[in-house]
Amino acid sequence: MNWLAEVNQVEWELKGLKSTMAALGHGYVDVLKVDVDGSEWSLIDELLSDRSLDVEQLVIELHFDPLESKANREVKEQKLKGLEALGFVPVSIIKPNDNELEVSYVNSGKGRTSQGDGEL
């Protein structure tokens, strides 16, 4: 996204959720808080493509490029519908401005306590 590149000139090494969880020895995540200024869409792609990722709650700040096409915006909306299809139920939506949403999801299919494994 060009508008993000203009405001962030720092080069970052990015790692995926699965590799980060593996490096830390985590099999699941209770609460995943995501605020990565535009890169959240890559994480959503990872969640949609790898159903083995076990995330119970997702709190995510979503950014929309004010200059992006309607088609790109519709692709992002489809990704959010994909999260809901995986069981992520939005429980809170805050819209601080026209180009950003803060959404809290609970994964209705991933209750740690309902699995009876004793891990919290």
Tab-separated table of C-alpha atoms in Angstrom:
chain	number	residue	atom	x	y	z
A	1	MET	CA	0.000	0.000	0.000
A	2	ASN	CA	1.630	3.216	-1.093
A	3	TRP	CA	-0.027	5.384	1.516
A	4	LEU	CA	1.481	3.239	4.289
A	5	ALA	CA	4.925	3.318	2.678
A	6	GLU	CA	4.773	7.093	2.686
A	7	VAL	CA	4.180	7.258	6.439
A	8	ASN	CA	6.462	4.370	7.454
A	9	GLN	CA	9.982	4.413	6.029
A	10	VAL	CA	11.365	1.817	8.497
A	11	GLU	CA	12.222	-1.620	7.090
A	12	TRP	CA	10.781	-4.469	9.181
A	13	GLU	CA	11.298	-8.212	9.290
A	14	LEU	CA	7.854	-9.776	9.281
A	15	LYS	CA	7.046	-13.273	10.522
A	16	GLY	CA	3.837	-15.221	10.131
A	17	LEU	CA	1.637	-16.278	13.013
A	18	LYS	CA	2.295	-20.000	12.584
A	19	SER	CA	6.091	-19.636	12.572
A	20	THR	CA	5.944	-17.293	15.574
A	21	MET	CA	3.761	-19.725	17.509
A	22	ALA	CA	6.129	-22.589	16.624
A	23	ALA	CA	9.198	-20.589	17.681
A	24	LEU	CA	7.559	-19.846	21.035
A	25	GLY	CA	6.244	-23.396	21.484
A	26	HIS	CA	2.597	-22.342	21.529
A	27	GLY	CA	-0.135	-24.633	20.213
A	28	TYR	CA	-2.868	-22.035	20.598
A	29	VAL	CA	-3.426	-18.366	21.355
A	30	ASP	CA	-6.035	-17.221	23.860
A	31	VAL	CA	-6.104	-13.574	22.719
A	32	LEU	CA	-4.377	-12.265	19.611
A	33	LYS	CA	-4.186	-8.443	19.483
A	34	VAL	CA	-3.244	-7.152	16.038
A	35	ASP	CA	-2.287	-3.546	15.281
A	36	VAL	CA	0.128	-3.649	12.347
A	37	ASP	CA	-1.021	-0.695	10.233
A	38	GLY	CA	-2.029	-2.379	6.998
A	39	SER	CA	-0.282	-5.743	7.318
A	40	GLU	CA	-3.265	-7.230	9.146
A	41	TRP	CA	-4.646	-8.424	5.818
A	42	SER	CA	-1.715	-10.859	5.491
A	43	LEU	CA	-2.560	-12.286	8.918
A	44	ILE	CA	-6.191	-12.681	7.898
A	45	ASP	CA	-5.027	-14.522	4.769
A	46	GLU	CA	-2.972	-16.838	6.996
A	47	LEU	CA	-5.930	-17.524	9.305
A	48	LEU	CA	-8.169	-18.255	6.313
A	49	SER	CA	-5.682	-20.578	4.618
A	50	ASP	CA	-4.382	-22.510	7.642
A	51	ARG	CA	-7.242	-23.845	9.727
A	52	SER	CA	-4.824	-25.462	12.173
A	53	LEU	CA	-4.139	-22.043	13.717
A	54	ASP	CA	-5.932	-22.093	17.050
A	55	VAL	CA	-6.959	-18.564	18.078
A	56	GLU	CA	-9.759	-18.141	20.603
A	57	GLN	CA	-10.141	-14.342	20.551
A	58	LEU	CA	-8.994	-11.910	17.876
A	59	VAL	CA	-8.789	-8.169	18.496
A	60	ILE	CA	-7.754	-6.508	15.260
A	61	GLU	CA	-7.346	-2.997	13.935
A	62	LEU	CA	-8.318	-2.971	10.246
A	63	HIS	CA	-7.027	-0.313	7.869
A	64	PHE	CA	-8.525	0.632	4.533
A	65	ASP	CA	-6.543	2.641	2.004
A	66	PRO	CA	-8.620	5.760	1.278
A	67	LEU	CA	-7.515	5.577	-2.373
A	68	GLU	CA	-8.089	1.866	-2.972
A	69	SER	CA	-10.567	0.696	-5.561
A	70	LYS	CA	-14.040	-0.531	-4.773
A	71	ALA	CA	-12.943	-3.989	-5.969
A	72	ASN	CA	-10.089	-4.076	-3.424
A	73	ARG	CA	-12.442	-2.966	-0.663
A	74	GLU	CA	-14.845	-5.767	-1.640
A	75	VAL	CA	-11.983	-8.312	-1.467
A	76	LYS	CA	-11.282	-7.184	2.096
A	77	GLU	CA	-14.961	-7.438	2.990
A	78	GLN	CA	-14.954	-11.023	1.659
A	79	LYS	CA	-11.957	-11.827	3.869
A	80	LEU	CA	-13.877	-10.579	6.900
A	81	LYS	CA	-16.844	-12.751	5.908
A	82	GLY	CA	-14.371	-15.628	5.640
A	83	LEU	CA	-13.350	-15.084	9.265
A	84	GLU	CA	-16.990	-15.287	10.282
A	85	ALA	CA	-17.376	-18.502	8.274
A	86	LEU	CA	-14.491	-19.958	10.325
A	87	GLY	CA	-16.423	-19.206	13.517
A	88	PHE	CA	-15.051	-15.771	14.433
A	89	VAL	CA	-18.035	-13.829	15.751
A	90	PRO	CA	-17.643	-10.045	15.991
A	91	VAL	CA	-18.590	-8.918	19.500
A	92	SER	CA	-17.399	-5.321	19.290
A	93	ILE	CA	-16.867	-2.974	16.356
A	94	ILE	CA	-15.489	0.527	16.784
A	95	LYS	CA	-15.112	2.863	13.810
A	96	PRO	CA	-12.713	5.656	14.813
A	97	ASN	CA	-12.697	7.065	11.259
A	98	ASP	CA	-13.701	6.209	7.672
A	99	ASN	CA	-10.502	4.230	6.983
A	100	GLU	CA	-10.219	2.147	10.131
A	101	LEU	CA	-12.169	-0.401	12.166
A	102	GLU	CA	-11.318	-1.965	15.511
A	103	VAL	CA	-13.021	-5.352	15.730
A	104	SER	CA	-13.083	-7.883	18.554
A	105	TYR	CA	-13.948	-11.460	17.583
A	106	VAL	CA	-14.605	-14.550	19.663
A	107	ASN	CA	-14.035	-17.853	17.899
A	108	SER	CA	-17.198	-19.825	18.582
A	109	GLY	CA	-15.481	-23.063	17.572
A	110	LYS	CA	-12.383	-22.772	19.766
A	111	GLY	CA	-13.340	-22.655	23.452
A	112	ARG	CA	-10.356	-23.834	25.543
A	113	THR	CA	-12.567	-24.577	28.507
A	114	SER	CA	-15.055	-26.509	26.360
A	115	GLN	CA	-12.274	-28.800	25.126
A	116	GLY	CA	-11.602	-30.000	28.642
A	117	ASP	CA	-7.815	-29.928	28.265
A	118	GLY	CA	-7.357	-27.953	31.477
A	119	GLU	CA	-5.197	-25.311	29.802
A	120	LEU	CA	-6.178	-21.697	30.280
